[in-house]
PDB file of C-alpha atoms in Angstrom:
ATOM      1  CA  PHE A   1     -71.415   3.553  44.921  1.00 98.00           C
ATOM      2  CA  LEU A   2     -72.732  -0.142  44.061  1.00 98.00           C
ATOM      3  CA  GLY A   3     -70.505  -2.753  45.149  1.00 98.00           C
ATOM      4  CA  SER A   4     -71.302  -5.620  43.468  1.00 97.00           C
ATOM      5  CA  TYR A   5     -70.950 -10.085  42.070  1.00 97.00           C
ATOM      6  CA  PRO A   6     -71.880 -11.367  39.077  1.00 96.00           C
ATOM      7  CA  ILE A   7     -75.261 -13.088  39.361  1.00 95.00           C
ATOM      8  CA  THR A   8     -78.111 -13.401  35.804  1.00 91.00           C
ATOM      9  CA  PRO A   9     -79.851 -12.412  36.222  1.00 92.00           C
ATOM     10  CA  ALA A  10     -78.294  -8.968  37.996  1.00 93.00           C
ATOM     11  CA  SER A  11     -75.236  -8.737  35.589  1.00 94.00           C
ATOM     12  CA  ASP A  12     -76.596  -5.732  33.206  1.00 93.00           C
ATOM     13  CA  ILE A  13     -76.608  -3.304  36.321  1.00 95.00           C
ATOM     14  CA  LEU A  14     -72.667  -3.720  36.620  1.00 96.00           C
ATOM     15  CA  HIS A  15     -72.775  -3.651  33.681  1.00 96.00           C
ATOM     16  CA  GLU A  16     -73.998  -0.415  32.676  1.00 95.00           C
ATOM     17  CA  LEU A  17     -73.217   1.892  36.164  1.00 96.00           C
ATOM     18  CA  SER A  18     -70.081   0.615  34.722  1.00 96.00           C
ATOM     19  CA  ARG A  19     -70.343   2.852  31.893  1.00 96.00           C
ATOM     20  CA  HIS A  20     -71.426   6.488  33.788  1.00 96.00           C
ATOM     21  CA  LYS A  21     -67.904   6.921  36.323  1.00 93.00           C
ATOM     22  CA  ASN A  22     -68.259   9.978  34.263  1.00 96.00           C
ATOM     23  CA  PHE A  23     -71.317  11.312  36.520  1.00 94.00           C
ATOM     24  CA  GLY A  24     -69.574  10.340  39.476  1.00 93.00           C
ATOM     25  CA  VAL A  25     -71.170   6.684  39.758  1.00 96.00           C
ATOM     26  CA  ARG A  26     -68.559   4.494  41.528  1.00 97.00           C
ATOM     27  CA  THR A  27     -68.929   0.587  40.334  1.00 98.00           C
ATOM     28  CA  PHE A  28     -66.665  -2.228  42.632  1.00 98.00           C
ATOM     29  CA  GLN A  29     -66.901  -5.704  40.908  1.00 98.00           C
ATOM     30  CA  ALA A  30     -66.146  -7.547  44.947  1.00 98.00           C
ATOM     31  CA  GLU A  31     -64.836 -10.735  45.564  1.00 97.00           C
ATOM     32  CA  ASP A  32     -67.915 -12.389  46.887  1.00 97.00           C
ATOM     33  CA  GLU A  33     -71.571 -11.604  47.892  1.00 98.00           C
ATOM     34  CA  ILE A  34     -70.662 -10.350  50.867  1.00 98.00           C
ATOM     35  CA  ALA A  35     -67.589  -8.449  49.627  1.00 98.00           C
ATOM     36  CA  GLY A  36     -69.985  -6.656  47.681  1.00 98.00           C
ATOM     37  CA  ILE A  37     -72.571  -5.041  50.452  1.00 98.00           C
ATOM     38  CA  GLY A  38     -70.483  -4.498  52.371  1.00 98.00           C
ATOM     39  CA  ALA A  39     -68.044  -2.053  50.719  1.00 98.00           C
ATOM     40  CA  ALA A  40     -72.287  -0.750  49.703  1.00 98.00           C
ATOM     41  CA  LEU A  41     -72.613   0.309  53.515  1.00 98.00           C
ATOM     42  CA  GLY A  42     -68.978   1.071  54.192  1.00 98.00           C
ATOM     43  CA  ALA A  43     -69.877   3.604  51.380  1.00 98.00           C
ATOM     44  CA  ALA A  44     -73.465   4.697  52.945  1.00 98.00           C
ATOM     45  CA  PHE A  45     -71.269   5.394  55.597  1.00 97.00           C
ATOM     46  CA  ALA A  46     -69.112   6.952  53.963  1.00 96.00           C
ATOM     47  CA  GLY A  47     -71.421   9.768  52.833  1.00 96.00           C
ATOM     48  CA  SER A  48     -73.141   7.948  49.477  1.00 96.00           C
ATOM     49  CA  LEU A  49     -76.445   6.120  48.366  1.00 96.00           C
ATOM     50  CA  GLY A  50     -74.530   2.386  48.703  1.00 98.00           C
ATOM     51  CA  VAL A  51     -76.230   0.382  46.044  1.00 98.00           C
ATOM     52  CA  THR A  52     -76.165  -3.949  45.832  1.00 98.00           C
ATOM     53  CA  THR A  53     -77.053  -5.946  43.079  1.00 98.00           C
ATOM     54  CA  THR A  54     -77.587  -9.796  42.700  1.00 97.00           C
ATOM     55  CA  SER A  55     -80.275 -12.218  42.698  1.00 96.00           C
ATOM     56  CA  GLY A  56     -82.435 -14.982  45.652  1.00 95.00           C
ATOM     57  CA  PRO A  57     -78.586 -17.043  46.053  1.00 95.00           C
ATOM     58  CA  GLY A  58     -76.490 -13.263  46.919  1.00 96.00           C
ATOM     59  CA  VAL A  59     -80.187 -12.488  48.875  1.00 97.00           C
ATOM     60  CA  ALA A  60     -78.955 -15.422  51.550  1.00 96.00           C
ATOM     61  CA  LEU A  61     -75.601 -14.493  51.232  1.00 97.00           C
ATOM     62  CA  LYS A  62     -76.125 -10.681  52.550  1.00 98.00           C
ATOM     63  CA  SER A  63     -78.383 -11.241  55.133  1.00 97.00           C
ATOM     64  CA  GLU A  64     -76.025 -10.656  57.703  1.00 97.00           C
ATOM     65  CA  THR A  65     -75.526  -7.706  56.150  1.00 98.00           C
ATOM     66  CA  ILE A  66     -79.027  -6.004  55.830  1.00 98.00           C
ATOM     67  CA  GLY A  67     -78.915  -6.727  59.600  1.00 98.00           C
ATOM     68  CA  LEU A  68     -76.324  -4.655  59.868  1.00 98.00           C
ATOM     69  CA  ALA A  69     -77.724  -2.019  57.801  1.00 98.00           C
ATOM     70  CA  VAL A  70     -81.009  -2.055  59.612  1.00 98.00           C
ATOM     71  CA  SER A  71     -78.646  -1.099  63.455  1.00 97.00           C
ATOM     72  CA  LEU A  72     -76.764   1.279  61.660  1.00 97.00           C
ATOM     73  CA  GLU A  73     -79.551   2.933  60.514  1.00 97.00           C
ATOM     74  CA  LEU A  74     -77.429   3.288  57.208  1.00 97.00           C
ATOM     75  CA  PRO A  75     -79.550   4.087  53.575  1.00 98.00           C
ATOM     76  CA  LEU A  76     -78.329   0.873  51.388  1.00 98.00           C
ATOM     77  CA  LEU A  77     -80.949  -0.220  48.161  1.00 98.00           C
ATOM     78  CA  VAL A  78     -80.558  -3.907  47.869  1.00 98.00           C
ATOM     79  CA  ILE A  79     -81.452  -4.512  44.958  1.00 98.00           C
ATOM     80  CA  ASP A  80     -83.332  -8.066  44.147  1.00 97.00           C
ATOM     81  CA  ILE A  81     -84.069  -9.498  40.252  1.00 96.00           C
ATOM     82  CA  GLN A  82     -85.520 -12.739  40.883  1.00 95.00           C
ATOM     83  CA  ARG A  83     -84.624 -16.416  39.695  1.00 93.00           C
ATOM     84  CA  GLY A  84     -86.438 -19.748  40.480  1.00 92.00           C
ATOM     85  CA  GLY A  85     -84.368 -21.099  43.641  1.00 89.00           C
ATOM     86  CA  PRO A  86     -83.779 -22.553  46.004  1.00 93.00           C
ATOM     87  CA  SER A  87     -79.964 -22.973  45.909  1.00 92.00           C
ATOM     88  CA  THR A  88     -79.056 -22.426  42.905  1.00 92.00           C
ATOM     89  CA  GLY A  89     -81.980 -22.733  41.110  1.00 93.00           C
ATOM     90  CA  LEU A  90     -82.957 -21.570  37.375  1.00 92.00           C
ATOM     91  CA  PRO A  91     -80.507 -18.559  36.700  1.00 92.00           C
ATOM     92  CA  THR A  92     -82.586 -17.906  33.923  1.00 90.00           C
ATOM     93  CA  LYS A  93     -86.080 -18.328  34.554  1.00 91.00           C
ATOM     94  CA  THR A  94     -87.933 -16.219  35.151  1.00 88.00           C
ATOM     95  CA  GLU A  95     -89.188 -16.488  39.586  1.00 90.00           C
ATOM     96  CA  GLN A  96     -91.114 -14.662  42.530  1.00 89.00           C
ATOM     97  CA  ALA A  97     -89.286 -16.416  44.772  1.00 92.00           C
ATOM     98  CA  ASP A  98     -87.883 -14.623  46.980  1.00 96.00           C
ATOM     99  CA  LEU A  99     -90.634 -11.388  48.674  1.00 95.00           C
ATOM    100  CA  LEU A 100     -90.661 -14.284  52.378  1.00 96.00           C
ATOM    101  CA  GLN A 101     -86.931 -13.988  52.428  1.00 96.00           C
ATOM    102  CA  ALA A 102     -86.729  -9.946  51.513  1.00 97.00           C
ATOM    103  CA  MET A 103     -89.587  -8.961  54.272  1.00 96.00           C
ATOM    104  CA  TYR A 104     -88.657 -12.238  56.599  1.00 95.00           C
ATOM    105  CA  GLY A 105     -85.254 -13.659  55.837  1.00 95.00           C
ATOM    106  CA  ARG A 106     -82.619 -11.187  58.562  1.00 96.00           C
ATOM    107  CA  ASN A 107     -81.791 -12.711  62.403  1.00 96.00           C
ATOM    108  CA  GLY A 108     -84.137 -10.827  65.086  1.00 95.00           C
ATOM    109  CA  GLU A 109     -86.367  -8.274  64.066  1.00 96.00           C
ATOM    110  CA  ALA A 110     -85.314  -6.758  61.314  1.00 97.00           C
ATOM    111  CA  PRO A 111     -88.477  -3.936  59.505  1.00 98.00           C
ATOM    112  CA  VAL A 112     -86.100  -3.549  55.748  1.00 98.00           C
ATOM    113  CA  PRO A 113     -89.718  -1.884  52.915  1.00 98.00           C
ATOM    114  CA  ILE A 114     -90.062  -3.700  50.025  1.00 98.00           C
ATOM    115  CA  VAL A 115     -90.558  -1.749  46.993  1.00 97.00           C
ATOM    116  CA  ALA A 116     -91.947  -3.791  43.535  1.00 96.00           C
ATOM    117  CA  PRO A 117     -92.012  -2.612  40.295  1.00 96.00           C
ATOM    118  CA  LYS A 118     -94.295  -4.053  37.941  1.00 95.00           C
ATOM    119  CA  THR A 119     -93.164  -3.407  34.774  1.00 95.00           C
ATOM    120  CA  PRO A 120     -89.716  -2.187  32.000  1.00 95.00           C
ATOM    121  CA  ALA A 121     -90.885   0.902  31.970  1.00 95.00           C
ATOM    122  CA  ASP A 122     -91.736   1.198  35.912  1.00 95.00           C
ATOM    123  CA  CYS A 123     -88.390   0.380  37.060  1.00 95.00           C
ATOM    124  CA  PHE A 124     -86.578   3.356  36.722  1.00 95.00           C
ATOM    125  CA  ASP A 125     -89.684   5.624  39.357  1.00 95.00           C
ATOM    126  CA  ALA A 126     -88.955   1.838  41.176  1.00 96.00           C
ATOM    127  CA  ALA A 127     -85.191   2.402  42.066  1.00 97.00           C
ATOM    128  CA  LEU A 128     -86.714   5.649  43.096  1.00 97.00           C
ATOM    129  CA  GLU A 129     -88.303   5.251  44.744  1.00 97.00           C
ATOM    130  CA  ALA A 130     -86.120   2.327  46.829  1.00 98.00           C
ATOM    131  CA  ALA A 131     -83.815   6.039  46.752  1.00 98.00           C
ATOM    132  CA  ARG A 132     -86.012   7.596  48.207  1.00 97.00           C
ATOM    133  CA  ILE A 133     -87.063   5.734  50.810  1.00 97.00           C
ATOM    134  CA  ALA A 134     -83.901   4.795  52.251  1.00 98.00           C
ATOM    135  CA  LEU A 135     -82.185   8.147  52.048  1.00 98.00           C
ATOM    136  CA  THR A 136     -85.616  10.191  53.971  1.00 97.00           C
ATOM    137  CA  TYR A 137     -85.640   7.042  56.398  1.00 97.00           C
ATOM    138  CA  ARG A 138     -82.473   6.281  56.873  1.00 97.00           C
ATOM    139  CA  THR A 139     -82.397   2.407  55.748  1.00 98.00           C
ATOM    140  CA  PRO A 140     -82.124  -0.476  53.987  1.00 98.00           C
ATOM    141  CA  VAL A 141     -85.054  -1.213  50.857  1.00 98.00           C
ATOM    142  CA  MET A 142     -85.033  -4.357  49.290  1.00 98.00           C
ATOM    143  CA  LEU A 143     -86.018  -3.561  45.835  1.00 98.00           C
ATOM    144  CA  LEU A 144     -87.697  -6.296  44.260  1.00 97.00           C
ATOM    145  CA  SER A 145     -87.462  -6.898  40.512  1.00 96.00           C
ATOM    146  CA  ASP A 146     -87.418 -10.499  38.257  1.00 93.00           C
ATOM    147  CA  GLY A 147     -86.014 -12.072  34.785  1.00 89.00           C
ATOM    148  CA  TYR A 148     -89.328 -10.730  33.103  1.00 88.00           C
ATOM    149  CA  LEU A 149     -88.598  -6.960  33.254  1.00 92.00           C
ATOM    150  CA  ALA A 150     -84.536  -7.356  33.487  1.00 88.00           C
ATOM    151  CA  ASN A 151     -85.005  -9.080  30.193  1.00 86.00           C
ATOM    152  CA  GLY A 152     -88.275  -6.979  29.011  1.00 88.00           C
ATOM    153  CA  SER A 153     -88.975  -3.475  27.362  1.00 91.00           C
ATOM    154  CA  GLU A 154     -92.360  -1.003  26.327  1.00 93.00           C
ATOM    155  CA  PRO A 155     -91.734   2.732  25.399  1.00 95.00           C
ATOM    156  CA  TRP A 156     -90.695   5.563  28.020  1.00 94.00           C
ATOM    157  CA  ARG A 157     -91.012   8.799  27.696  1.00 94.00           C
ATOM    158  CA  ILE A 158     -87.339  10.299  29.243  1.00 94.00           C
ATOM    159  CA  PRO A 159     -88.432  12.988  31.814  1.00 95.00           C
ATOM    160  CA  GLU A 160     -87.750  15.686  32.751  1.00 96.00           C
ATOM    161  CA  VAL A 161     -85.496  16.467  35.429  1.00 93.00           C
ATOM    162  CA  GLN A 162     -87.360  19.367  36.810  1.00 94.00           C
ATOM    163  CA  GLU A 163     -90.101  16.613  37.526  1.00 92.00           C
ATOM    164  CA  LEU A 164     -87.570  14.268  39.709  1.00 95.00           C
ATOM    165  CA  PRO A 165     -88.457  13.516  43.562  1.00 91.00           C
ATOM    166  CA  ASP A 166     -85.422  15.513  45.011  1.00 93.00           C
ATOM    167  CA  LEU A 167     -82.910  13.522  46.068  1.00 95.00           C
ATOM    168  CA  THR A 168     -81.077  15.778  47.909  1.00 93.00           C
ATOM    169  CA  VAL A 169     -79.109  15.199  51.618  1.00 95.00           C
ATOM    170  CA  GLN A 170     -78.510  17.093  55.042  1.00 94.00           C
ATOM    171  CA  PHE A 171     -75.793  15.753  56.111  1.00 97.00           C
ATOM    172  CA  ALA A 172     -75.194  15.946  60.333  1.00 97.00           C
ATOM    173  CA  GLN A 173     -73.278  19.553  60.448  1.00 95.00           C
ATOM    174  CA  GLY A 174     -72.368  20.128  64.532  1.00 95.00           C
ATOM    175  CA  PRO A 175     -74.268  18.624  67.821  1.00 96.00           C
ATOM    176  CA  ASN A 176     -77.234  17.957  68.145  1.00 95.00           C
ATOM    177  CA  HIS A 177     -78.616  17.867  71.484  1.00 96.00           C
ATOM    178  CA  THR A 178     -77.454  19.321  75.157  1.00 96.00           C
ATOM    179  CA  LEU A 179     -76.891  17.584  78.480  1.00 95.00           C
ATOM    180  CA  ASP A 180     -77.957  18.337  81.998  1.00 95.00           C
ATOM    181  CA  ASP A 181     -74.669  20.477  82.247  1.00 96.00           C
ATOM    182  CA  GLY A 182     -74.848  22.533  78.929  1.00 95.00           C
ATOM    183  CA  THR A 183     -71.815  20.864  76.909  1.00 95.00           C
ATOM    184  CA  GLU A 184     -73.337  20.894  73.739  1.00 95.00           C
ATOM    185  CA  VAL A 185     -72.820  16.927  72.264  1.00 96.00           C
ATOM    186  CA  PHE A 186     -73.424  15.108  68.644  1.00 96.00           C
ATOM    187  CA  TRP A 187     -75.799  12.046  68.984  1.00 97.00           C
ATOM    188  CA  PRO A 188     -75.806   9.249  66.365  1.00 97.00           C
ATOM    189  CA  TYR A 189     -79.611   8.273  66.980  1.00 97.00           C
ATOM    190  CA  LYS A 190     -81.957  11.166  68.373  1.00 96.00           C
ATOM    191  CA  ARG A 191     -84.241  11.294  65.909  1.00 97.00           C
ATOM    192  CA  ASP A 192     -86.100  13.091  63.758  1.00 96.00           C
ATOM    193  CA  PRO A 193     -89.300  13.678  65.284  1.00 96.00           C
ATOM    194  CA  GLN A 194     -91.816  12.653  62.065  1.00 96.00           C
ATOM    195  CA  THR A 195     -88.874  10.068  59.908  1.00 97.00           C
ATOM    196  CA  LEU A 196     -87.481   9.182  63.173  1.00 98.00           C
ATOM    197  CA  ALA A 197     -84.842   9.003  60.957  1.00 98.00           C
ATOM    198  CA  ARG A 198     -80.942   9.801  62.976  1.00 97.00           C
ATOM    199  CA  PRO A 199     -78.783  12.419  61.467  1.00 97.00           C
ATOM    200  CA  TRP A 200     -76.637  10.838  58.905  1.00 97.00           C
ATOM    201  CA  ALA A 201     -72.839  12.410  59.690  1.00 97.00           C
ATOM    202  CA  ILE A 202     -69.863  12.170  57.944  1.00 95.00           C
ATOM    203  CA  PRO A 203     -66.647  10.784  59.438  1.00 93.00           C
ATOM    204  CA  GLY A 204     -63.805  12.820  59.757  1.00 93.00           C
ATOM    205  CA  THR A 205     -66.540  15.621  60.630  1.00 95.00           C
ATOM    206  CA  PRO A 206     -65.039  17.207  63.099  1.00 94.00           C
ATOM    207  CA  GLY A 207     -67.378  17.366  66.572  1.00 92.00           C
ATOM    208  CA  LEU A 208     -69.405  14.544  65.109  1.00 95.00           C
ATOM    209  CA  GLU A 209     -67.093  11.992  66.815  1.00 93.00           C
ATOM    210  CA  HIS A 210     -69.624   8.860  67.523  1.00 91.00           C
ATOM    211  CA  ARG A 211     -70.218   5.724  67.565  1.00 86.00           C
ATOM    212  CA  ILE A 212     -72.229   2.627  65.615  1.00 89.00           C
ATOM    213  CA  GLY A 213     -72.060  -1.223  64.838  1.00 91.00           C
ATOM    214  CA  GLY A 214     -74.648  -3.929  64.901  1.00 96.00           C
ATOM    215  CA  ILE A 215     -74.284  -4.970  68.701  1.00 97.00           C
ATOM    216  CA  GLU A 216     -77.523  -3.369  69.890  1.00 97.00           C
ATOM    217  CA  LYS A 217     -77.680   1.256  70.797  1.00 95.00           C
ATOM    218  CA  GLU A 218     -78.491   2.692  73.796  1.00 96.00           C
ATOM    219  CA  ASP A 219     -81.275   4.825  72.447  1.00 97.00           C
ATOM    220  CA  GLY A 220     -80.114   8.522  71.519  1.00 96.00           C
ATOM    221  CA  THR A 221     -76.034   8.628  72.218  1.00 96.00           C
ATOM    222  CA  GLY A 222     -75.093   5.166  70.313  1.00 95.00           C
ATOM    223  CA  ASN A 223     -73.241   3.274  73.677  1.00 96.00           C
ATOM    224  CA  ILE A 224     -74.009  -0.295  73.605  1.00 96.00           C
ATOM    225  CA  SER A 225     -76.461  -1.559  75.985  1.00 97.00           C
ATOM    226  CA  TYR A 226     -77.092  -4.034  76.486  1.00 97.00           C
ATOM    227  CA  SER A 227     -80.349  -3.147  79.208  1.00 98.00           C
ATOM    228  CA  PRO A 228     -83.802  -5.368  78.225  1.00 98.00           C
ATOM    229  CA  ALA A 229     -85.557  -1.808  77.840  1.00 98.00           C
ATOM    230  CA  ASN A 230     -83.674  -0.550  76.445  1.00 98.00           C
ATOM    231  CA  HIS A 231     -83.760  -3.327  73.351  1.00 98.00           C
ATOM    232  CA  ASP A 232     -86.819  -4.017  73.319  1.00 98.00           C
ATOM    233  CA  LEU A 233     -87.259   0.540  73.211  1.00 98.00           C
ATOM    234  CA  MET A 234     -84.688   0.049  70.515  1.00 98.00           C
ATOM    235  CA  VAL A 235     -86.401  -2.397  68.419  1.00 98.00           C
ATOM    236  CA  ARG A 236     -90.236  -1.206  68.091  1.00 98.00           C
ATOM    237  CA  THR A 237     -88.552   2.411  67.244  1.00 98.00           C
ATOM    238  CA  ARG A 238     -86.923   0.830  63.839  1.00 98.00           C
ATOM    239  CA  GLN A 239     -90.060  -1.152  62.893  1.00 98.00           C
ATOM    240  CA  ALA A 240     -91.801   2.452  64.162  1.00 98.00           C
ATOM    241  CA  LYS A 241     -89.968   4.308  61.552  1.00 98.00           C
ATOM    242  CA  ILE A 242     -90.844   1.684  58.736  1.00 98.00           C
ATOM    243  CA  ASP A 243     -95.217   1.775  59.970  1.00 97.00           C
ATOM    244  CA  GLY A 244     -94.572   4.946  59.019  1.00 97.00           C
ATOM    245  CA  ILE A 245     -92.888   5.572  55.657  1.00 97.00           C
ATOM    246  CA  THR A 246     -94.731   7.737  53.711  1.00 94.00           C
ATOM    247  CA  VAL A 247     -95.894   6.314  50.506  1.00 90.00           C
ATOM    248  CA  PRO A 248     -98.821   6.502  47.574  1.00 87.00           C
ATOM    249  CA  ASP A 249    -102.199   4.499  47.572  1.00 89.00           C
ATOM    250  CA  LEU A 250    -102.878   1.651  45.613  1.00 86.00           C
ATOM    251  CA  THR A 251    -104.714   2.632  42.505  1.00 85.00           C
ATOM    252  CA  VAL A 252    -107.698   0.080  41.321  1.00 88.00           C
ATOM    253  CA  ASP A 253    -107.736  -1.153  38.315  1.00 88.00           C
ATOM    254  CA  ASP A 254    -111.862  -0.840  38.227  1.00 86.00           C
ATOM    255  CA  PRO A 255    -113.827   0.235  34.059  1.00 80.00           C
ATOM    256  CA  HIS A 256    -116.713  -1.481  35.207  1.00 86.00           C
ATOM    257  CA  HIS A 257    -117.946  -2.064  38.961  1.00 88.00           C
ATOM    258  CA  ALA A 258    -116.776  -5.497  38.791  1.00 89.00           C
ATOM    259  CA  HIS A 259    -117.570  -8.062  41.848  1.00 91.00           C
ATOM    260  CA  THR A 260    -113.683  -9.549  42.380  1.00 91.00           C
ATOM    261  CA  LEU A 261    -110.765  -7.458  43.095  1.00 91.00           C
ATOM    262  CA  VAL A 262    -107.293  -9.087  42.417  1.00 92.00           C
ATOM    263  CA  LEU A 263    -104.321  -8.983  44.245  1.00 91.00           C
ATOM    264  CA  GLY A 264    -100.788  -9.020  43.401  1.00 91.00           C
ATOM    265  CA  TRP A 265     -97.233  -8.013  42.771  1.00 92.00           C
ATOM    266  CA  GLY A 266     -94.636  -7.128  41.091  1.00 91.00           C
ATOM    267  CA  SER A 267     -94.411  -8.772  37.347  1.00 89.00           C
ATOM    268  CA  THR A 268     -97.826 -10.295  37.268  1.00 90.00           C
ATOM    269  CA  TYR A 269     -98.644  -6.510  36.017  1.00 91.00           C
ATOM    270  CA  GLY A 270     -99.715  -8.171  33.270  1.00 88.00           C
ATOM    271  CA  PRO A 271    -101.075 -11.262  32.963  1.00 88.00           C
ATOM    272  CA  ILE A 272    -103.511 -10.169  35.804  1.00 90.00           C
ATOM    273  CA  THR A 273    -104.506  -7.169  33.783  1.00 87.00           C
TER     274      THR A 273
END
């Protein structure tokens, strides 16, 4: 599900996905940036992969809902096709202007993983990787592209379907916790020991009624909690979940045993190479 508000240079994603409704893709052109991400997060609550697309000014407007997605711990892709700033800035010019905003542009401690493609072809793999992280770890993910990549092109081999990562999700089906008195209940914030992801329960599933929201949750039960110790635990747990995301190691382009290392990210790949 794509919930989006048109903005240069991200609007082409809305244009393209709206052509694929026969494949189960749903697109919604909202009245503003906040409504776009709100609809996407609502779709994630209902069991879809929620996606919203924007550029830098739109990320600023979406920041509150990104923080809500961090608290809800639901998968959400926030695709930022960067342009120059500040404010309305340079709508038709490219600038890798939003990295710090993507990292820190939310109130409180709201860690979000970031994926940045390096070439037009890499956008395919980067989008799949962002979706994998969002679904596996139940987290919003920022995908930082930019105008050069959005308007660029290069030869690209269409991959075999069987080579693509498996994005299948196992939704919660029944109780996952037993109380001291033997009663079986569903705890919405009981975590997978490997990924620290919480279960994803589709609304309306019998027996899985639960509470989520933006007010701090009690570990496990999901009840509202103002306990300082619990808040400390939840903040540290959400950070540990992001810190534990498995990603491949970077590869060094070094054909001649160089003495100088140049680090970059995103579309600086071309000039640096």
